[in-house]
Coordinates of C-alpha atoms in Angstrom, one line a residue:
M166 CA 0.1 0.0 0.1
R167 CA 1.2 3.8 -0.9
N168 CA 0.3 7.1 0.6
K169 CA 0.3 5.4 4.3
V170 CA 2.8 7.6 4.8
Q171 CA 2.6 10.9 3.4
K172 CA -0.8 11.1 5.3
V173 CA -0.7 9.2 8.1
L174 CA 2.9 10.3 9.0
L175 CA 1.4 13.5 8.7
G176 CA -1.2 13.5 11.0
A177 CA 0.8 11.7 13.6
A178 CA 1.4 15.2 15.5
L179 CA -2.5 16.3 15.2
L180 CA -3.2 12.5 16.6
T181 CA -0.8 13.6 19.6
S182 CA -2.6 17.0 19.9
I183 CA -5.8 15.5 20.1
G184 CA -4.7 13.2 22.8
F185 CA -4.7 10.0 20.4
A186 CA -1.6 9.1 21.6
A187 CA 1.0 10.9 23.8
N188 CA 4.6 12.1 21.5
A189 CA 7.3 10.3 24.1
Q190 CA 9.6 12.7 21.9
E191 CA 9.2 16.2 21.1
A192 CA 10.1 17.7 17.5
P193 CA 14.0 18.5 17.6
K194 CA 14.1 22.5 17.2
K195 CA 17.0 21.7 14.5
E196 CA 15.7 21.0 10.9
A197 CA 17.4 18.6 7.9
P198 CA 20.1 19.8 6.3
E199 CA 19.4 20.6 2.7
N200 CA 19.7 17.2 0.8
W201 CA 20.7 15.7 3.9
F202 CA 20.1 12.2 1.9
N203 CA 23.1 13.1 -0.4
L204 CA 25.5 14.3 2.0
N205 CA 28.4 12.5 4.6
Y206 CA 28.9 12.1 7.8
E207 CA 32.6 13.6 7.5
N208 CA 31.9 16.1 6.2
D209 CA 28.5 17.3 6.8
G210 CA 27.5 15.4 10.3
V211 CA 24.3 13.4 9.1
Y212 CA 24.2 9.8 8.0
G213 CA 23.9 10.7 4.6
V214 CA 24.7 8.4 1.8
G215 CA 27.7 10.1 0.9
T216 CA 26.2 11.2 -3.0
E217 CA 28.2 14.2 -3.7
R218 CA 31.1 13.0 -2.5
A219 CA 31.3 9.8 -4.1
Y220 CA 30.5 12.1 -7.6
S221 CA 33.4 14.7 -6.2
E222 CA 35.8 12.6 -5.4
I223 CA 35.5 9.4 -6.8
L224 CA 33.3 9.5 -10.3
K225 CA 34.5 12.8 -11.6
N226 CA 35.3 12.6 -15.3
K227 CA 34.4 8.7 -15.5
K228 CA 32.2 7.1 -17.6
S229 CA 29.5 5.5 -17.3
K230 CA 26.8 3.3 -18.8
K231 CA 22.7 4.0 -18.4
V232 CA 21.0 1.9 -16.3
V233 CA 17.5 1.4 -16.3
V234 CA 15.4 1.5 -13.4
A235 CA 11.5 0.3 -13.0
V236 CA 9.7 2.1 -10.3
I237 CA 6.0 0.1 -9.9
D238 CA 4.6 2.5 -8.0
S239 CA 1.0 4.7 -8.2
G240 CA 2.3 6.5 -11.1
I241 CA 4.7 9.5 -12.0
D242 CA 4.5 12.7 -13.4
I243 CA 6.3 12.7 -16.3
D244 CA 6.5 15.7 -17.6
H245 CA 7.5 16.5 -14.6
E246 CA 10.8 19.6 -14.8
D247 CA 12.7 17.9 -12.9
L248 CA 12.4 14.0 -14.3
K249 CA 11.1 14.9 -18.0
D250 CA 14.8 14.1 -19.0
V251 CA 15.2 10.7 -17.1
I252 CA 12.4 8.6 -18.3
W253 CA 12.9 5.5 -19.9
K254 CA 11.3 5.6 -23.7
N255 CA 10.7 2.9 -25.6
E256 CA 12.3 3.1 -28.2
K257 CA 10.6 0.1 -30.4
E258 CA 7.5 1.1 -29.6
I259 CA 5.6 4.0 -31.9
A260 CA 3.3 6.6 -29.4
G261 CA -0.1 6.9 -30.4
N262 CA -0.5 4.4 -32.9
G263 CA -2.4 2.0 -31.2
K264 CA 0.0 -0.8 -32.3
D265 CA 2.1 -3.1 -30.5
D266 CA 4.7 -2.2 -32.7
D267 CA 7.4 -3.8 -30.8
N268 CA 5.0 -7.1 -30.1
N269 CA 5.6 -7.2 -26.4
G270 CA 1.9 -7.8 -25.4
Y271 CA 1.7 -4.0 -24.7
I272 CA 0.3 -1.4 -27.0
D273 CA 1.8 1.9 -27.0
D274 CA 3.4 1.3 -23.8
V275 CA 6.0 4.2 -24.6
N276 CA 7.0 4.7 -21.0
G277 CA 6.1 1.5 -19.0
W278 CA 2.7 0.3 -18.4
N279 CA -0.2 0.7 -15.8
F280 CA -1.4 -2.9 -14.6
I281 CA -4.4 -0.9 -12.8
G282 CA -6.4 0.8 -15.9
G283 CA -8.8 -0.3 -18.5
A284 CA -8.6 -0.6 -21.7
D285 CA -10.7 2.2 -22.6
G286 CA -8.5 4.3 -20.4
S287 CA -10.4 4.3 -17.0
M288 CA -8.1 3.7 -13.9
V289 CA -8.2 2.6 -10.6
N290 CA -7.0 5.2 -7.9
E291 CA -9.5 3.7 -4.6
E292 CA -8.5 0.1 -3.5
N293 CA -9.5 -2.3 -0.6
L294 CA -7.0 -4.0 1.5
E295 CA -6.1 -7.1 1.1
V296 CA -7.0 -8.3 4.7
A297 CA -10.4 -6.6 3.0
R298 CA -10.7 -8.7 0.3
L299 CA -9.6 -12.2 2.0
Y300 CA -12.5 -11.5 4.2
G301 CA -15.1 -11.2 2.1
T302 CA -13.7 -14.3 0.0
L303 CA -13.3 -16.3 3.6
S304 CA -16.5 -15.3 5.4
K305 CA -18.0 -17.1 2.7
R306 CA -17.1 -20.2 3.5
F307 CA -16.2 -19.9 8.0
E308 CA -18.6 -17.2 8.7
G309 CA -20.6 -18.4 11.5
V310 CA -18.6 -22.1 11.5
A311 CA -16.9 -23.3 14.8
E312 CA -13.9 -25.2 14.8
E313 CA -14.9 -28.4 15.1
E314 CA -17.3 -28.7 12.0
V315 CA -14.4 -27.7 9.8
A316 CA -12.9 -30.5 7.4
K317 CA -9.9 -31.2 7.7
A318 CA -8.8 -30.5 4.5
D319 CA -9.8 -27.0 5.4
K320 CA -8.1 -26.5 8.4
K321 CA -5.2 -24.4 7.0
D322 CA -7.4 -21.4 5.8
Y323 CA -9.9 -21.6 8.4
Q324 CA -6.9 -20.7 10.9
L325 CA -6.8 -17.7 8.1
W326 CA -9.9 -17.0 8.4
L327 CA -9.7 -16.3 12.3
E328 CA -6.5 -14.2 11.7
V329 CA -8.5 -12.0 9.0
K330 CA -11.3 -12.0 10.8
K331 CA -9.6 -10.4 13.7
S332 CA -7.3 -8.2 11.4
F333 CA -10.2 -6.8 9.5
E334 CA -12.3 -6.0 12.3
E335 CA -9.7 -4.6 14.6
G336 CA -8.6 -2.4 11.5
L337 CA -12.1 -1.5 10.7
T338 CA -13.1 -0.8 14.2
K339 CA -9.8 1.8 14.7
A340 CA -10.2 3.5 11.0
E341 CA -14.0 4.3 12.3
N342 CA -13.0 5.6 15.8
N343 CA -10.5 7.8 14.3
Y344 CA -12.8 9.0 11.5
N345 CA -15.8 10.2 13.7
R346 CA -12.3 11.0 16.2
Y347 CA -11.3 13.4 13.8
A348 CA -14.7 14.6 12.5
T349 CA -14.9 15.8 16.0
F350 CA -12.4 17.7 16.4
L351 CA -12.5 19.5 13.5
H352 CA -16.1 20.4 14.4
Q353 CA -15.2 21.4 17.6
F354 CA -11.7 22.8 16.3
Q355 CA -14.1 25.9 13.8
R356 CA -16.6 25.9 17.0
G357 CA -14.0 27.8 19.2
K358 CA -12.1 29.9 16.5
A359 CA -15.7 30.7 15.7
L360 CA -16.6 31.6 19.2
F361 CA -13.7 33.8 20.0
M362 CA -13.3 35.2 16.8
A363 CA -17.2 36.8 18.0
Y364 CA -16.0 37.1 21.9
F365 CA -13.3 39.6 21.4
D366 CA -14.7 41.1 18.1
L367 CA -12.1 40.2 15.8
E368 CA -11.4 40.6 11.9
D369 CA -8.9 38.0 11.5
E370 CA -8.3 34.5 13.0
S371 CA -4.5 35.4 13.2
E372 CA -5.6 37.6 15.9
I373 CA -7.0 34.7 17.9
P374 CA -3.7 33.9 20.1
G375 CA -3.3 37.4 21.5
A376 CA -6.5 37.6 22.3
L377 CA -6.8 34.2 24.5
E378 CA -3.4 35.4 26.3
S379 CA -5.7 37.7 28.3
L380 CA -8.8 35.9 28.6
E381 CA -9.6 35.1 32.6
S382 CA -12.7 33.0 33.5
E383 CA -13.8 30.3 35.4
D384 CA -16.4 28.6 32.9
E385 CA -14.1 25.4 33.0
V386 CA -15.6 24.2 29.1
L387 CA -14.7 27.9 28.2
L388 CA -11.0 27.3 29.4
G389 CA -10.6 24.0 28.1
M390 CA -11.8 25.7 24.7
K391 CA -9.3 28.5 25.0
E392 CA -6.6 26.2 26.2
M393 CA -7.0 23.8 22.6
T394 CA -7.6 26.2 20.5
L395 CA -4.5 28.2 21.3
G396 CA -2.6 25.0 21.8
L397 CA -3.0 24.2 17.8
L398 CA -3.3 27.7 16.8
S399 CA 0.4 28.0 18.1
Q400 CA 1.5 24.9 16.4
G401 CA 0.1 25.7 13.3
V402 CA -2.4 23.2 12.7
T403 CA -5.4 24.6 10.1
D404 CA -8.7 23.3 9.0
A405 CA -7.3 21.8 6.0
Q406 CA -4.6 19.5 8.0
I407 CA -7.3 18.3 10.3
Q408 CA -9.4 17.8 6.9
E409 CA -6.9 15.9 5.4
G410 CA -7.1 13.1 8.5
V411 CA -11.1 13.6 8.1
E412 CA -10.6 12.4 4.4
Y413 CA -8.1 9.7 5.0
F414 CA -9.8 7.6 7.7
E415 CA -13.3 8.2 5.8
G416 CA -11.3 6.5 2.6
Q417 CA -10.5 3.7 5.1
V418 CA -14.1 3.0 6.6
K419 CA -15.2 3.7 2.4
Y420 CA -12.9 1.9 0.5
N421 CA -10.0 0.4 1.7
Y422 CA -12.1 -2.2 4.6
N423 CA -15.1 -2.0 1.9
H424 CA -14.7 -5.9 1.4
E425 CA -17.4 -5.7 -1.2
L426 CA -15.4 -3.4 -3.0
N427 CA -14.6 -4.9 -6.4
T428 CA -12.1 -2.3 -8.8
R429 CA -11.8 -5.3 -11.4
E430 CA -14.6 -4.2 -12.8
I431 CA -12.4 -1.4 -14.1
V432 CA -9.4 -3.3 -15.5
G433 CA -11.8 -6.0 -17.1
D434 CA -9.0 -8.8 -16.4
N435 CA -10.3 -12.3 -14.5
I436 CA -8.2 -11.7 -10.8
D437 CA -8.2 -15.4 -10.9
D438 CA -6.3 -16.0 -13.6
K439 CA -3.0 -15.1 -12.6
S440 CA -1.3 -16.4 -16.4
E441 CA -3.1 -13.9 -17.5
K442 CA -0.7 -10.7 -18.4
D443 CA -2.4 -8.6 -21.0
Y444 CA -5.0 -6.1 -19.6
G445 CA -4.3 -2.6 -18.5
N446 CA -3.7 0.9 -20.6
N447 CA -0.6 2.7 -21.2
K448 CA -1.8 6.1 -18.6
V449 CA 0.7 6.0 -16.4
M450 CA 0.8 8.7 -14.6
G451 CA -2.6 7.8 -13.6
P452 CA -4.8 10.1 -10.9
D453 CA -2.6 10.2 -7.7
A454 CA 1.5 10.3 -8.6
M455 CA 2.4 12.3 -5.6
H456 CA 3.9 8.7 -4.4
G457 CA 5.9 7.2 -7.5
T458 CA 7.2 11.0 -9.1
H459 CA 8.5 11.1 -5.1
V460 CA 10.2 8.1 -5.7
A461 CA 11.4 8.7 -8.6
G462 CA 12.6 11.6 -8.3
I463 CA 15.0 10.3 -5.3
I464 CA 16.3 7.5 -7.9
G465 CA 16.9 10.0 -10.7
A466 CA 15.6 13.8 -10.5
S467 CA 18.3 15.2 -13.2
R468 CA 21.7 16.0 -11.3
G469 CA 23.3 19.8 -11.5
N470 CA 20.4 21.7 -14.0
N471 CA 19.9 24.1 -11.1
I472 CA 16.3 22.8 -10.6
G473 CA 14.5 21.3 -7.7
M474 CA 16.8 19.0 -6.0
D475 CA 19.0 16.1 -7.2
G476 CA 18.5 12.6 -7.3
V477 CA 21.0 9.7 -6.2
A478 CA 21.9 8.4 -10.1
D479 CA 23.7 10.6 -12.3
N480 CA 22.7 8.4 -15.8
V481 CA 19.4 6.5 -15.4
E482 CA 16.3 6.1 -17.1
I483 CA 12.7 5.9 -14.7
M484 CA 10.3 3.0 -16.2
V485 CA 6.8 3.6 -15.4
V486 CA 5.4 1.0 -13.9
R487 CA 1.6 1.7 -12.0
T488 CA 0.5 -1.3 -10.0
V489 CA 0.0 0.2 -6.5
P490 CA -3.3 2.0 -6.2
N491 CA -4.6 3.8 -3.2
G492 CA -5.6 0.5 -1.1
D493 CA -3.4 -2.6 -1.3
E494 CA -2.0 -3.7 -4.5
R495 CA -2.8 -7.4 -5.9
D496 CA 0.0 -10.2 -6.0
K497 CA -1.0 -10.4 -10.1
D498 CA -0.4 -7.1 -10.6
V499 CA 2.9 -7.0 -9.0
A500 CA 4.0 -10.6 -10.5
N501 CA 3.1 -9.5 -13.9
S502 CA 4.7 -5.7 -12.8
I503 CA 8.3 -7.0 -12.3
I504 CA 8.3 -9.7 -15.5
Y505 CA 7.2 -6.7 -17.5
A506 CA 10.0 -5.0 -15.8
V507 CA 13.2 -7.4 -16.5
D508 CA 11.4 -8.0 -20.3
N509 CA 11.9 -5.1 -21.1
G510 CA 15.6 -3.9 -20.2
A511 CA 15.3 -2.8 -16.2
R512 CA 18.3 -3.7 -14.3
I513 CA 17.1 -2.7 -11.4
I514 CA 13.4 -2.6 -9.8
N515 CA 12.2 0.0 -6.8
M516 CA 9.2 -1.5 -4.8
S517 CA 7.4 0.9 -2.4
F518 CA 5.0 -0.9 -1.2
G519 CA 3.4 -3.8 0.9
K520 CA 0.9 -5.5 3.2
P521 CA 0.6 -8.2 5.4
F522 CA -1.3 -11.0 3.3
S523 CA 0.0 -12.8 0.0
P524 CA -3.1 -15.1 -1.5
A525 CA -1.3 -15.0 -4.6
K526 CA 2.4 -15.1 -3.0
G527 CA 3.1 -18.2 -5.5
A528 CA 2.7 -16.1 -8.9
V529 CA 4.9 -13.3 -7.1
D530 CA 7.8 -16.0 -6.3
K531 CA 7.8 -17.1 -9.4
A532 CA 8.4 -13.5 -10.9
I533 CA 11.4 -13.0 -8.2
K534 CA 12.8 -16.1 -9.4
Y535 CA 12.2 -15.0 -13.0
A536 CA 14.2 -11.3 -12.1
E537 CA 16.8 -13.5 -10.7
S538 CA 17.6 -15.7 -13.5
K539 CA 18.0 -12.6 -15.9
G540 CA 20.2 -11.0 -13.0
V541 CA 17.6 -8.1 -12.0
L542 CA 18.1 -6.1 -8.6
L543 CA 15.3 -6.1 -6.7
V544 CA 14.4 -3.1 -3.6
H545 CA 11.9 -3.4 -1.3
A546 CA 11.0 -0.9 1.2
A547 CA 10.8 -2.9 5.1
G548 CA 7.2 -1.0 5.9
N549 CA 6.0 1.6 8.1
D550 CA 4.3 -0.4 11.1
H551 CA 7.5 -0.1 13.3
K552 CA 7.3 -4.0 13.7
N553 CA 9.5 -6.7 13.6
T554 CA 9.3 -8.6 9.7
D555 CA 11.2 -11.1 11.6
V556 CA 8.2 -12.3 13.5
E557 CA 5.0 -10.0 11.4
N558 CA 4.7 -10.8 7.7
N559 CA 5.2 -8.1 5.1
F560 CA 5.5 -8.6 1.2
P561 CA 6.6 -9.3 -1.1
R562 CA 9.2 -10.9 0.5
D563 CA 12.7 -12.3 -0.4
K564 CA 11.8 -15.7 1.1
Y565 CA 10.0 -18.3 -1.6
N566 CA 7.2 -20.6 -0.1
S567 CA 9.8 -23.0 -0.9
G568 CA 12.1 -21.5 2.0
K569 CA 14.8 -20.5 -0.1
T570 CA 15.9 -17.6 0.1
A571 CA 16.2 -14.7 -3.8
K572 CA 20.3 -13.3 -3.5
N573 CA 19.0 -10.6 -6.0
W574 CA 16.6 -8.6 -3.3
I575 CA 17.8 -5.8 -0.8
E576 CA 14.9 -4.9 2.0
V577 CA 15.5 -1.4 3.3
G578 CA 14.4 0.6 6.5
A579 CA 14.2 4.0 7.1
S580 CA 16.9 6.1 9.2
T581 CA 16.9 9.8 10.2
W582 CA 19.2 12.6 10.0
H583 CA 19.8 12.9 13.6
T584 CA 23.1 11.3 15.2
D585 CA 21.8 10.3 18.6
E586 CA 18.8 7.7 19.7
K587 CA 16.5 9.3 17.0
L588 CA 18.5 7.8 13.7
P589 CA 16.4 5.0 13.2
A590 CA 13.1 6.9 11.9
Y591 CA 9.8 5.8 14.6
F592 CA 7.6 4.5 11.9
S593 CA 10.2 1.9 9.9
N594 CA 10.1 -1.5 10.5
Y595 CA 13.2 -3.5 11.2
A596 CA 14.3 -7.1 11.5
K597 CA 17.7 -8.8 12.6
K598 CA 17.1 -11.4 9.9
N599 CA 15.0 -10.3 7.4
V600 CA 15.7 -5.8 6.8
D601 CA 19.1 -6.0 4.7
L602 CA 20.3 -2.4 5.7
F603 CA 18.9 0.8 6.1
A604 CA 18.8 4.2 4.7
P605 CA 17.7 7.4 4.6
G606 CA 13.6 8.3 5.0
F607 CA 12.8 11.1 6.7
D608 CA 12.5 14.1 5.7
I609 CA 13.2 13.5 2.6
Y610 CA 12.8 16.5 -0.6
S611 CA 12.1 15.0 -3.2
T612 CA 9.7 15.8 -7.0
V613 CA 5.9 15.7 -6.6
P614 CA 3.1 16.0 -9.4
G615 CA 2.7 19.8 -11.5
S616 CA 6.8 20.3 -11.4
E617 CA 6.4 20.7 -7.3
Y618 CA 8.6 19.5 -4.8
Q619 CA 7.8 17.9 -0.9
N620 CA 9.6 16.4 2.1
L621 CA 8.0 12.8 2.9
N622 CA 9.1 10.2 5.1
G623 CA 8.9 6.6 4.7
T624 CA 10.4 3.2 3.8
S625 CA 9.1 4.2 1.0
M626 CA 11.6 7.0 0.3
A627 CA 14.7 4.8 1.8
C628 CA 14.3 2.3 -0.7
P629 CA 14.5 4.4 -4.0
V630 CA 17.8 5.9 -1.9
V631 CA 19.1 2.2 -2.0
A632 CA 18.0 1.7 -5.6
G633 CA 19.5 5.0 -6.8
C634 CA 23.0 3.5 -5.3
A635 CA 22.7 0.6 -6.9
A636 CA 22.5 2.2 -10.5
V637 CA 25.5 4.4 -9.6
L638 CA 27.1 1.2 -8.6
M639 CA 25.5 -0.6 -12.1
S640 CA 26.4 2.5 -14.3
Y641 CA 30.4 3.3 -13.4
Y642 CA 31.0 -0.8 -13.0
P643 CA 28.5 -2.3 -15.1
E644 CA 30.5 -5.5 -15.1
L645 CA 28.8 -5.9 -11.6
S646 CA 25.7 -8.2 -11.3
A647 CA 22.9 -8.0 -9.5
T648 CA 24.1 -10.2 -6.2
Q649 CA 27.4 -8.2 -6.2
V650 CA 26.2 -4.8 -5.9
K651 CA 24.0 -6.3 -3.3
K652 CA 27.3 -7.5 -1.4
I653 CA 28.6 -4.5 -2.1
L654 CA 26.3 -2.3 -0.2
M655 CA 25.8 -4.7 2.4
K656 CA 29.2 -5.1 2.6
T657 CA 30.3 -0.8 3.0
V658 CA 27.5 0.2 4.6
T659 CA 28.1 2.9 7.7
P660 CA 28.9 0.7 10.4
L661 CA 26.7 1.5 13.6
K662 CA 26.3 -1.6 15.2
N663 CA 26.8 -0.9 19.0
K664 CA 24.9 2.6 18.7
E665 CA 22.4 2.8 21.0
V666 CA 19.1 3.8 19.7
F667 CA 15.7 3.8 20.0
L668 CA 13.5 0.8 18.8
P669 CA 11.0 2.1 16.2
G670 CA 7.5 2.8 17.9
Y671 CA 9.1 5.3 20.1
N672 CA 7.3 8.7 18.5
S673 CA 3.9 6.5 19.7
L674 CA 4.5 5.7 23.2
E675 CA 2.0 5.7 26.1
E676 CA 2.5 9.1 28.5
G677 CA 4.8 7.8 31.3
Q678 CA 6.3 5.2 29.1
D679 CA 10.1 5.4 28.4
P680 CA 11.2 4.3 25.1
E681 CA 13.3 1.9 24.5
K682 CA 16.8 1.5 23.6
V683 CA 19.0 -1.1 21.5
K684 CA 21.6 -1.5 19.8
F685 CA 21.5 -0.6 16.3
G686 CA 22.9 -3.7 15.1
S687 CA 19.8 -5.6 16.0
L688 CA 17.7 -3.7 14.0
S689 CA 19.1 -5.0 10.9
I690 CA 21.4 -7.9 9.3
S691 CA 24.2 -5.3 8.6
G692 CA 23.7 -2.7 11.4
G693 CA 24.7 0.1 9.4
V694 CA 23.5 3.0 7.0
V695 CA 23.7 2.6 2.9
N696 CA 27.4 4.4 2.2
L697 CA 27.4 5.1 -1.9
Y698 CA 31.1 6.9 -1.1
E699 CA 32.4 3.8 0.5
A700 CA 30.2 1.4 -2.2
V701 CA 32.3 3.4 -5.0
K702 CA 35.2 3.1 -3.0
Y703 CA 35.1 -0.3 -3.3
A704 CA 33.8 -1.0 -6.2
E705 CA 36.9 1.1 -7.8
K706 CA 38.8 -1.1 -5.8
I707 CA 38.1 -4.7 -7.1
S708 CA 37.1 -3.5 -10.5
K709 CA 41.3 -2.9 -11.4

């Protein structure tokens, strides 16, 4: 699922203000250094990846080879001022002629493909979660059925039903409660401002804080409203921000947890036929391309053009594969997206999405094995639920149903620009066995639709940092294989194994709770933050 980061984490401060969760650690006063993810600790005092240092000290005047990076995501604004020059073009396809010129099964796929669109040009945006889809399917078989009544052959499915039912009902209840709280809070906030505007005969809302400072009363309700209004206005909270929370949770209730929603009527395929590939359309931007556009900019926004920001890689083409709606992606689409990217020349695939259930994991496994056989590197975001994925599932993953592990896979957690205990992002998933390394994923400034730019947080942002680093290695050292690139990136991380940090989740503790401290090395296999400068230095050494 995408967009979870930019909307839910955006609302974290509001949740705290409303009283949903106490913030264990106050936000620091200083801000992230500009372009921090491309900086380095030695020169700049932040655990960035050393992009600028790598280019200035090692790669300057060195020849490179263009590398295609596929971004499987929500869509990309291919006309963005800082991306238009790095968007992949299918040279074998003639734009707009309505023909499949290169005979790859996809008509007019000039910049990529949209697997969640219809042949008539329609597109899926809002979608339900996998847990809702499973709830809808399994409830028809097991709702109201006692365990002793279940046939032996159905026991496994029944246990899945119990897990799905619990997860679905808890998620729906939480979404409904949050929606009601946000809606109520918005009403109270607006009512409070209107009350004080009239009470003090003010002409502008900006005058409210000053007027409230002098308000004295024995009315506890009035004083409570004063405290709430003054507190939020002093933090710069606006109606629009709270409204965004209302709309987000309303969308969860209306779409994400709607088990009767069937968007495949738009796509027009047979969702149960996992071998079917010829569906979708070529509208790669989609109706909401913020997430994918941001990811693309991190990987390869044009460097040195004095526009916007600089991506990590300086010689890439971004292939657009639209697969991820505002809800959970479908396994069939993920599998076909990987295969499409591999068949059309991608050497790296960025996958900033995930979910806790994967009913057609076999199809995805098959696609991952195909990518591995073709030497394509898969880079995947670890997720934003501050959970241990050695214990809780986050799909897709590098572990096949057979028990074997894909060697062409990098799982990425998110780090911050803080060098103290807050080094791991509070939202990041982690795992000693299932997360390979961490990368900058907090306060990341990158491209968004309409030739605009924005800071976003998430492992969704950390993932393309690593994909960009891998692209640099493959571009300047094209003899390196996908597995070699992974080994180099793992070997050359900024080593922080023994650094004491807060366990992710520290931002949402109950009042009075102290954050748990752990060694950073316990959060991933490598125990470090990806370091492009050191990776390039190592690649340069072994390539001679």
